[in-house]
Amino acid sequence: MAAQQSGSEHGERLPRSEVPRIPGRLWVIAFIVFVVFTSFNRIMELYTDYLWFSALNFSQIFTIEWRTKIIVFFVAAAVFAILFLVNTGVARWQVKRNTLFFSDETLVAQKMVTYVVLAVALLLAWLVGSAASLNWLTVQEYFNQVPFNITDPIFGMDVGFYIFTLPLVKFVQGWLVIVLFLSLFGAGAIYLLEQRENLEEGRFVLLPYAQLHLSVVGALIFAAFAWGHWLDTFELLYSNRGVVFGASYTDINVVLPVLRIMMGVAAVSAVLLVLNIFMRKNVLPLAAIFIWLVGGFLLRGVVPGVVQRFVVEPNELQRESQYIQYDIDFTNRAYNLHNVRETEVSELKKLSPADLETNTDTLNNIRLWDYRPLLQTFRQLQELRLYYTFNDVDLDRYTINGKYRQVALAARELNKSQLQSPTWINQKLQFTHGYGVVMNPVNEVTPEGLPNLWIKDLPPQSSVDLEITRPEIYYGETTTDYVFVNTNEREFDYPGKGDKSVYNTYQGTGGVPLGNYFNRLAFAYRLGDSNIILSRDINNESKIMFNRQIQKRVQTLAPFLQYDEDPYIVVGDDGLLYWIQDAYTISNLYPYSARASGKQFNYIRNSVKAVIDPYNGKVTFYLFDTTDPLAQTYNRIFPGIFRPVSELPETLRSHIRYPEGLFKIQVNLYQIYHMKDPNVFYNQEDLWAIPQENFSGNTQPVEPYYVIARLPGEDFEEFLLFQPLTPYNKDNLVAWFAARSDGENYGELVVYRLPKQELIFGPLQIEARIDQDPEISSQFSLWDQGGSQVIRGNLLVLPLGDSLLYVEPIYLQAESGRIPELKRVIVASGDQVIMSNTLAEGLAKLLKILTGEAIDAAALEGLAPDGTALGTPAIAPDALQLAESASTHYEAAQKALQENDWATYGSELDQMKEKLDQLMELLNNAQ
């Protein structure tokens, strides 16, 4: 009857031949055009990325990533589309004979519904698949995982389960819930269309077949919820509820049983929804769902808080002791602190001449040049042109003239923002690279208080047995733009004498070839630079260099690694330059491990080091930690990406250093986690802290610093990363932490606990004694009143045998200038503080006070190679005599001028000029 009424209202159906047809091919063509147009940017980006990866011989990373993404996309999209279309199809089949809309409407309307359902299914499948493809690395990690062979103390699962398996299973569970809900909504929408007339009248009737269908889907959803509750039990090991990170007493004894109850309730709800197909009574499933909702709120939200407050907190140490121990053990292991070698220092002795004699390499490498004022000096003296810049100063060690020396060096890079007449040609074709480095030993000073530069100027000039044969820097820390090489324009190499410049043509292998027009078109489109197509200077041999900033370069190549903030430049024995970039494997899923302050991870290893060629842009990843399961997993995912450390060139092996970024994280954690006893840990009885120091008028934490020193009990000096430590809220030293970098000892962490029965001054206490010294403070005041700024450098704490030596360089910077000059050196040991012109002089005075014996400063200077260490001037003493003689003649000339004795005045000026000429000749020969 209803059908007849509908037919009378809407008229007879049109004959099939008269039904308007939808032009399907046009819709398909329009859809393809739309997809291509909207995806064109992405297509060009992918194509140019592939060219870039291929040029670096890392195309396997690109292909593995996108192959995995495509597979995950289509699997997720296909499964969703099948589930969605099956459910909507079943719903349509169920109602097609019971609804006016689906039975008596025109064929056009029926087809329109079909198209709408298909369109919605495709759109949602695209979205679901795209979201799933973002987890491509999680999928690869799961299938290529390497076990940690460490089990958690609660569930007995390998740590690899939490890092590799649990993330994928959680993703699948969450994805399944979303898919089932979308299928439920799709089927529900069909059933609502069936009820449109009832809805218009304000009524809703859930018909039996709709109830049956929706009950099945609902049962699957609650089964997925039950699965989710089971997975939630493992995530308790990341809980923040207790006194430490990880599952606490409340989590294990309250929340864990609650989750299991919730899992049971959800499973019962699923079963009742299935049984409801036959019982057709909504009371039981609705009651189960109500219990699940209310129980979840009360049992998970209220009960744990009550137990924590009234059961755990009054007896917190007793209740949590076991879980505190878990946190201590797993945090130390996650940050590689479980292998720290601790040594108790029973007694510190007074500094003696024997300490100096047995630690000559330490004394010859005491860092008098703090990297902060040194960077200013480099910029003022060696940038040479406005368009050059030094980004930072790196500290390393080299064997120079047979001696183990610590040096500071910086790469001279381009700063194109300072070009006076910027054009596309000079920015992209001519000014393409930086040039050379500047290097100085950390302990040598010229008579003017400036660093003694071993490598300087343009082209680089070296005064030591270290030459640079390929100084061009196309890839650096500040090279954020793209350039073209092998063009018809010659490249600017470096400024020559006068107004002339030196030009050159690129001879390397770096860059992506632009040999065909399509490549030029693709890069022009991606970069929004039409000159790439229009310029006649770009030819078939031309190449484009982009992603030249080295950290972005390695991040783009291997985004699954975390990178240290401070890559450093190395001058190889082969005359080439290299960048070394430390890389980390990290995870935030290590059970029971606390997160580092300000970080999002709770596991880290310095398993990989990347070497970047500044000239060719070649990147090589070396696997340093073959025991790291994360690194091994990535090596399985991307076969061949990591080279064994045995292939690292010898010229670079001696320059591998422990990364400061990782060391800071480990030191910050070890301040707390050196306490292995839960009772001591809970009460924070032995909490350590980073000491404070004065720098440039400000009080700030002491940064870790690289030094060459000999560890107690060792036979030779070595390159160390060093950090003194104090008790929390105290200023005296309690320990010092060091990371070793040389040879087979690389990566070893050592802690020396200082004796607690005596006061050992910390950096801030030494700073206070400096301020309280009348002679030193009066000199500082005199300099300040004279219009100069006193800069107090990094206060170094150095072990010398069974003694400690404190050294602080003092710089003077005129208000009218920006070049800090090293003017004094402060040395201290025990409660004695001395400020002198040189380190050798200060040590001689200090030893005289401590031992009562007169020490000749010249004898101390003899400990150093070439007589230049210990802070003595880097120029021979003859230069000082000539300078003093010239000054004497100048004063005599001024006196003659006042007495109108012109003959004497002229004679003194001539003699002063003669002395200055001799001095300049001596200086030039010394350089």
mmCIF file with all atom_site columns, N, CA, C and O in Angstrom, residues 360-362 364-365 396-407 443 454 654-656 707-709 716-720 741-743 865:
data_model
loop_
_atom_site.group_PDB
_atom_site.id
_atom_site.type_symbol
_atom_site.label_atom_id
_atom_site.label_alt_id
_atom_site.label_comp_id
_atom_site.label_asym_id
_atom_site.label_entity_id
_atom_site.label_seq_id
_atom_site.pdbx_PDB_ins_code
_atom_site.Cartn_x
_atom_site.Cartn_y
_atom_site.Cartn_z
_atom_site.occupancy
_atom_site.B_iso_or_equiv
_atom_site.pdbx_formal_charge
_atom_site.auth_seq_id
_atom_site.auth_comp_id
_atom_site.auth_asym_id
_atom_site.auth_atom_id
_atom_site.pdbx_PDB_model_num
ATOM 1   N N  . THR A 1 360 ? 103.078 16.331 32.305 1.00 0.00 ? 360 THR A N  1
ATOM 2   C CA . THR A 1 360 ? 103.508 17.381 31.386 1.00 0.00 ? 360 THR A CA 1
ATOM 3   C C  . THR A 1 360 ? 102.524 17.613 30.250 1.00 0.00 ? 360 THR A C  1
ATOM 4   O O  . THR A 1 360 ? 102.266 18.755 29.865 1.00 0.00 ? 360 THR A O  1
ATOM 5   N N  . ASP A 1 361 ? 101.954 16.541 29.700 1.00 0.00 ? 361 ASP A N  1
ATOM 6   C CA . ASP A 1 361 ? 101.002 16.724 28.599 1.00 0.00 ? 361 ASP A CA 1
ATOM 7   C C  . ASP A 1 361 ? 99.744  17.441 29.071 1.00 0.00 ? 361 ASP A C  1
ATOM 8   O O  . ASP A 1 361 ? 99.122  18.175 28.294 1.00 0.00 ? 361 ASP A O  1
ATOM 9   N N  . THR A 1 362 ? 99.359  17.222 30.314 1.00 0.00 ? 362 THR A N  1
ATOM 10  C CA . THR A 1 362 ? 98.222  17.965 30.859 1.00 0.00 ? 362 THR A CA 1
ATOM 11  C C  . THR A 1 362 ? 98.543  19.441 30.927 1.00 0.00 ? 362 THR A C  1
ATOM 12  O O  . THR A 1 362 ? 97.740  20.299 30.502 1.00 0.00 ? 362 THR A O  1
ATOM 13  N N  . ASN A 1 364 ? 100.780 21.068 29.261 1.00 0.00 ? 364 ASN A N  1
ATOM 14  C CA . ASN A 1 364 ? 101.004 21.614 27.926 1.00 0.00 ? 364 ASN A CA 1
ATOM 15  C C  . ASN A 1 364 ? 99.710  21.838 27.157 1.00 0.00 ? 364 ASN A C  1
ATOM 16  O O  . ASN A 1 364 ? 99.744  22.391 26.051 1.00 0.00 ? 364 ASN A O  1
ATOM 17  N N  . ASN A 1 365 ? 98.600  21.411 27.712 1.00 0.00 ? 365 ASN A N  1
ATOM 18  C CA . ASN A 1 365 ? 97.317  21.520 27.000 1.00 0.00 ? 365 ASN A CA 1
ATOM 19  C C  . ASN A 1 365 ? 96.224  22.143 27.847 1.00 0.00 ? 365 ASN A C  1
ATOM 20  O O  . ASN A 1 365 ? 95.039  21.967 27.550 1.00 0.00 ? 365 ASN A O  1
ATOM 21  N N  . ASP A 1 396 ? 89.325  19.861 19.756 1.00 0.00 ? 396 ASP A N  1
ATOM 22  C CA . ASP A 1 396 ? 89.758  18.542 19.333 1.00 0.00 ? 396 ASP A CA 1
ATOM 23  C C  . ASP A 1 396 ? 91.230  18.380 19.707 1.00 0.00 ? 396 ASP A C  1
ATOM 24  O O  . ASP A 1 396 ? 91.831  19.271 20.321 1.00 0.00 ? 396 ASP A O  1
ATOM 25  N N  . ARG A 1 397 ? 91.814  17.266 19.341 1.00 0.00 ? 397 ARG A N  1
ATOM 26  C CA . ARG A 1 397 ? 93.225  17.036 19.609 1.00 0.00 ? 397 ARG A CA 1
ATOM 27  C C  . ARG A 1 397 ? 93.893  16.502 18.353 1.00 0.00 ? 397 ARG A C  1
ATOM 28  O O  . ARG A 1 397 ? 93.283  15.763 17.579 1.00 0.00 ? 397 ARG A O  1
ATOM 29  N N  . TYR A 1 398 ? 95.157  16.925 18.175 1.00 0.00 ? 398 TYR A N  1
ATOM 30  C CA . TYR A 1 398 ? 95.958  16.539 17.024 1.00 0.00 ? 398 TYR A CA 1
ATOM 31  C C  . TYR A 1 398 ? 97.369  16.220 17.498 1.00 0.00 ? 398 TYR A C  1
ATOM 32  O O  . TYR A 1 398 ? 97.826  16.732 18.531 1.00 0.00 ? 398 TYR A O  1
ATOM 33  N N  . THR A 1 399 ? 98.046  15.407 16.746 1.00 0.00 ? 399 THR A N  1
ATOM 34  C CA . THR A 1 399 ? 99.477  15.187 16.978 1.00 0.00 ? 399 THR A CA 1
ATOM 35  C C  . THR A 1 399 ? 100.229 16.154 16.078 1.00 0.00 ? 399 THR A C  1
ATOM 36  O O  . THR A 1 399 ? 100.263 15.994 14.858 1.00 0.00 ? 399 THR A O  1
ATOM 37  N N  . ILE A 1 400 ? 100.813 17.186 16.682 1.00 0.00 ? 400 ILE A N  1
ATOM 38  C CA . ILE A 1 400 ? 101.489 18.251 15.958 1.00 0.00 ? 400 ILE A CA 1
ATOM 39  C C  . ILE A 1 400 ? 102.977 18.188 16.279 1.00 0.00 ? 400 ILE A C  1
ATOM 40  O O  . ILE A 1 400 ? 103.368 18.273 17.449 1.00 0.00 ? 400 ILE A O  1
ATOM 41  N N  . ASN A 1 401 ? 103.758 18.031 15.235 1.00 0.00 ? 401 ASN A N  1
ATOM 42  C CA . ASN A 1 401 ? 105.213 17.940 15.415 1.00 0.00 ? 401 ASN A CA 1
ATOM 43  C C  . ASN A 1 401 ? 105.574 16.887 16.463 1.00 0.00 ? 401 ASN A C  1
ATOM 44  O O  . ASN A 1 401 ? 106.467 17.072 17.291 1.00 0.00 ? 401 ASN A O  1
ATOM 45  N N  . GLY A 1 402 ? 104.832 15.782 16.450 1.00 0.00 ? 402 GLY A N  1
ATOM 46  C CA . GLY A 1 402 ? 105.109 14.673 17.355 1.00 0.00 ? 402 GLY A CA 1
ATOM 47  C C  . GLY A 1 402 ? 104.560 14.832 18.742 1.00 0.00 ? 402 GLY A C  1
ATOM 48  O O  . GLY A 1 402 ? 104.766 13.952 19.593 1.00 0.00 ? 402 GLY A O  1
ATOM 49  N N  . LYS A 1 403 ? 103.822 15.918 19.004 1.00 0.00 ? 403 LYS A N  1
ATOM 50  C CA . LYS A 1 403 ? 103.281 16.168 20.342 1.00 0.00 ? 403 LYS A CA 1
ATOM 51  C C  . LYS A 1 403 ? 101.751 16.110 20.314 1.00 0.00 ? 403 LYS A C  1
ATOM 52  O O  . LYS A 1 403 ? 101.113 16.535 19.343 1.00 0.00 ? 403 LYS A O  1
ATOM 53  N N  . TYR A 1 404 ? 101.191 15.574 21.395 1.00 0.00 ? 404 TYR A N  1
ATOM 54  C CA . TYR A 1 404 ? 99.738  15.450 21.540 1.00 0.00 ? 404 TYR A CA 1
ATOM 55  C C  . TYR A 1 404 ? 99.202  16.786 22.032 1.00 0.00 ? 404 TYR A C  1
ATOM 56  O O  . TYR A 1 404 ? 99.456  17.181 23.170 1.00 0.00 ? 404 TYR A O  1
ATOM 57  N N  . ARG A 1 405 ? 98.471  17.500 21.182 1.00 0.00 ? 405 ARG A N  1
ATOM 58  C CA . ARG A 1 405 ? 98.052  18.858 21.509 1.00 0.00 ? 405 ARG A CA 1
ATOM 59  C C  . ARG A 1 405 ? 96.548  19.026 21.353 1.00 0.00 ? 405 ARG A C  1
ATOM 60  O O  . ARG A 1 405 ? 95.948  18.521 20.401 1.00 0.00 ? 405 ARG A O  1
ATOM 61  N N  . GLN A 1 406 ? 95.964  19.792 22.280 1.00 0.00 ? 406 GLN A N  1
ATOM 62  C CA . GLN A 1 406 ? 94.559  20.159 22.156 1.00 0.00 ? 406 GLN A CA 1
ATOM 63  C C  . GLN A 1 406 ? 94.468  21.490 21.413 1.00 0.00 ? 406 GLN A C  1
ATOM 64  O O  . GLN A 1 406 ? 95.235  22.423 21.696 1.00 0.00 ? 406 GLN A O  1
ATOM 65  N N  . VAL A 1 407 ? 93.545  21.554 20.482 1.00 0.00 ? 407 VAL A N  1
ATOM 66  C CA . VAL A 1 407 ? 93.410  22.743 19.649 1.00 0.00 ? 407 VAL A CA 1
ATOM 67  C C  . VAL A 1 407 ? 91.954  23.185 19.612 1.00 0.00 ? 407 VAL A C  1
ATOM 68  O O  . VAL A 1 407 ? 91.037  22.421 19.924 1.00 0.00 ? 407 VAL A O  1
ATOM 69  N N  . ASN A 1 443 ? 96.489  26.746 24.461 1.00 0.00 ? 443 ASN A N  1
ATOM 70  C CA . ASN A 1 443 ? 97.256  27.283 25.577 1.00 0.00 ? 443 ASN A CA 1
ATOM 71  C C  . ASN A 1 443 ? 98.301  28.300 25.165 1.00 0.00 ? 443 ASN A C  1
ATOM 72  O O  . ASN A 1 443 ? 99.080  28.753 25.997 1.00 0.00 ? 443 ASN A O  1
ATOM 73  N N  . TRP A 1 454 ? 97.752  28.661 14.283 1.00 0.00 ? 454 TRP A N  1
ATOM 74  C CA . TRP A 1 454 ? 98.537  27.700 13.514 1.00 0.00 ? 454 TRP A CA 1
ATOM 75  C C  . TRP A 1 454 ? 98.080  27.646 12.061 1.00 0.00 ? 454 TRP A C  1
ATOM 76  O O  . TRP A 1 454 ? 98.882  27.472 11.163 1.00 0.00 ? 454 TRP A O  1
ATOM 77  N N  . SER A 1 654 ? 91.321  9.015  15.168 1.00 0.00 ? 654 SER A N  1
ATOM 78  C CA . SER A 1 654 ? 91.938  9.707  16.308 1.00 0.00 ? 654 SER A CA 1
ATOM 79  C C  . SER A 1 654 ? 91.196  10.982 16.684 1.00 0.00 ? 654 SER A C  1
ATOM 80  O O  . SER A 1 654 ? 91.564  11.645 17.658 1.00 0.00 ? 654 SER A O  1
ATOM 81  N N  . HIS A 1 655 ? 90.143  11.327 15.937 1.00 0.00 ? 655 HIS A N  1
ATOM 82  C CA . HIS A 1 655 ? 89.386  12.543 16.238 1.00 0.00 ? 655 HIS A CA 1
ATOM 83  C C  . HIS A 1 655 ? 87.964  12.251 16.716 1.00 0.00 ? 655 HIS A C  1
ATOM 84  O O  . HIS A 1 655 ? 87.171  13.179 16.879 1.00 0.00 ? 655 HIS A O  1
ATOM 85  N N  . ILE A 1 656 ? 87.659  10.992 16.923 1.00 0.00 ? 656 ILE A N  1
ATOM 86  C CA . ILE A 1 656 ? 86.355  10.641 17.485 1.00 0.00 ? 656 ILE A CA 1
ATOM 87  C C  . ILE A 1 656 ? 86.329  11.097 18.944 1.00 0.00 ? 656 ILE A C  1
ATOM 88  O O  . ILE A 1 656 ? 87.246  10.835 19.712 1.00 0.00 ? 656 ILE A O  1
ATOM 89  N N  . VAL A 1 707 ? 89.274  18.278 27.853 1.00 0.00 ? 707 VAL A N  1
ATOM 90  C CA . VAL A 1 707 ? 90.630  18.529 28.318 1.00 0.00 ? 707 VAL A CA 1
ATOM 91  C C  . VAL A 1 707 ? 91.502  17.329 27.947 1.00 0.00 ? 707 VAL A C  1
ATOM 92  O O  . VAL A 1 707 ? 91.006  16.229 27.699 1.00 0.00 ? 707 VAL A O  1
ATOM 93  N N  . ILE A 1 708 ? 92.793  17.596 27.886 1.00 0.00 ? 708 ILE A N  1
ATOM 94  C CA . ILE A 1 708 ? 93.764  16.506 27.832 1.00 0.00 ? 708 ILE A CA 1
ATOM 95  C C  . ILE A 1 708 ? 94.336  16.363 29.233 1.00 0.00 ? 708 ILE A C  1
ATOM 96  O O  . ILE A 1 708 ? 94.930  17.303 29.764 1.00 0.00 ? 708 ILE A O  1
ATOM 97  N N  . ALA A 1 709 ? 94.118  15.214 29.837 1.00 0.00 ? 709 ALA A N  1
ATOM 98  C CA . ALA A 1 709 ? 94.554  15.000 31.219 1.00 0.00 ? 709 ALA A CA 1
ATOM 99  C C  . ALA A 1 709 ? 94.804  13.509 31.426 1.00 0.00 ? 709 ALA A C  1
ATOM 100 O O  . ALA A 1 709 ? 94.383  12.667 30.623 1.00 0.00 ? 709 ALA A O  1
ATOM 101 N N  . PHE A 1 716 ? 99.078  7.406  30.717 1.00 0.00 ? 716 PHE A N  1
ATOM 102 C CA . PHE A 1 716 ? 99.203  8.446  29.705 1.00 0.00 ? 716 PHE A CA 1
ATOM 103 C C  . PHE A 1 716 ? 98.025  9.418  29.797 1.00 0.00 ? 716 PHE A C  1
ATOM 104 O O  . PHE A 1 716 ? 96.931  9.062  30.250 1.00 0.00 ? 716 PHE A O  1
ATOM 105 N N  . GLU A 1 717 ? 98.293  10.642 29.307 1.00 0.00 ? 717 GLU A N  1
ATOM 106 C CA . GLU A 1 717 ? 97.218  11.609 29.173 1.00 0.00 ? 717 GLU A CA 1
ATOM 107 C C  . GLU A 1 717 ? 96.299  11.193 28.020 1.00 0.00 ? 717 GLU A C  1
ATOM 108 O O  . GLU A 1 717 ? 96.733  10.518 27.091 1.00 0.00 ? 717 GLU A O  1
ATOM 109 N N  . GLU A 1 718 ? 95.060  11.632 28.095 1.00 0.00 ? 718 GLU A N  1
ATOM 110 C CA . GLU A 1 718 ? 94.085  11.303 27.058 1.00 0.00 ? 718 GLU A CA 1
ATOM 111 C C  . GLU A 1 718 ? 93.060  12.418 26.961 1.00 0.00 ? 718 GLU A C  1
ATOM 112 O O  . GLU A 1 718 ? 92.991  13.309 27.811 1.00 0.00 ? 718 GLU A O  1
ATOM 113 N N  . PHE A 1 719 ? 92.267  12.348 25.898 1.00 0.00 ? 719 PHE A N  1
ATOM 114 C CA . PHE A 1 719 ? 91.249  13.373 25.639 1.00 0.00 ? 719 PHE A CA 1
ATOM 115 C C  . PHE A 1 719 ? 89.987  13.008 26.412 1.00 0.00 ? 719 PHE A C  1
ATOM 116 O O  . PHE A 1 719 ? 89.399  11.944 26.178 1.00 0.00 ? 719 PHE A O  1
ATOM 117 N N  . LEU A 1 720 ? 89.580  13.877 27.327 1.00 0.00 ? 720 LEU A N  1
ATOM 118 C CA . LEU A 1 720 ? 88.457  13.606 28.223 1.00 0.00 ? 720 LEU A CA 1
ATOM 119 C C  . LEU A 1 720 ? 87.406  14.700 28.107 1.00 0.00 ? 720 LEU A C  1
ATOM 120 O O  . LEU A 1 720 ? 87.721  15.855 27.818 1.00 0.00 ? 720 LEU A O  1
ATOM 121 N N  . SER A 1 741 ? 87.643  9.291  25.403 1.00 0.00 ? 741 SER A N  1
ATOM 122 C CA . SER A 1 741 ? 87.448  9.374  23.956 1.00 0.00 ? 741 SER A CA 1
ATOM 123 C C  . SER A 1 741 ? 88.519  8.674  23.143 1.00 0.00 ? 741 SER A C  1
ATOM 124 O O  . SER A 1 741 ? 88.335  8.498  21.926 1.00 0.00 ? 741 SER A O  1
ATOM 125 N N  . ASP A 1 742 ? 89.613  8.305  23.739 1.00 0.00 ? 742 ASP A N  1
ATOM 126 C CA . ASP A 1 742 ? 90.746  7.811  22.962 1.00 0.00 ? 742 ASP A CA 1
ATOM 127 C C  . ASP A 1 742 ? 90.771  6.285  22.863 1.00 0.00 ? 742 ASP A C  1
ATOM 128 O O  . ASP A 1 742 ? 90.561  5.580  23.861 1.00 0.00 ? 742 ASP A O  1
ATOM 129 N N  . GLY A 1 743 ? 91.049  5.798  21.649 1.00 0.00 ? 743 GLY A N  1
ATOM 130 C CA . GLY A 1 743 ? 91.337  4.395  21.418 1.00 0.00 ? 743 GLY A CA 1
ATOM 131 C C  . GLY A 1 743 ? 90.277  3.440  21.914 1.00 0.00 ? 743 GLY A C  1
ATOM 132 O O  . GLY A 1 743 ? 89.072  3.666  21.778 1.00 0.00 ? 743 GLY A O  1
ATOM 133 N N  . PRO A 1 865 ? 106.407 22.048 24.831 1.00 0.00 ? 865 PRO A N  1
ATOM 134 C CA . PRO A 1 865 ? 107.106 21.986 23.547 1.00 0.00 ? 865 PRO A CA 1
ATOM 135 C C  . PRO A 1 865 ? 107.355 23.380 22.999 1.00 0.00 ? 865 PRO A C  1
ATOM 136 O O  . PRO A 1 865 ? 106.490 24.245 23.084 1.00 0.00 ? 865 PRO A O  1
#
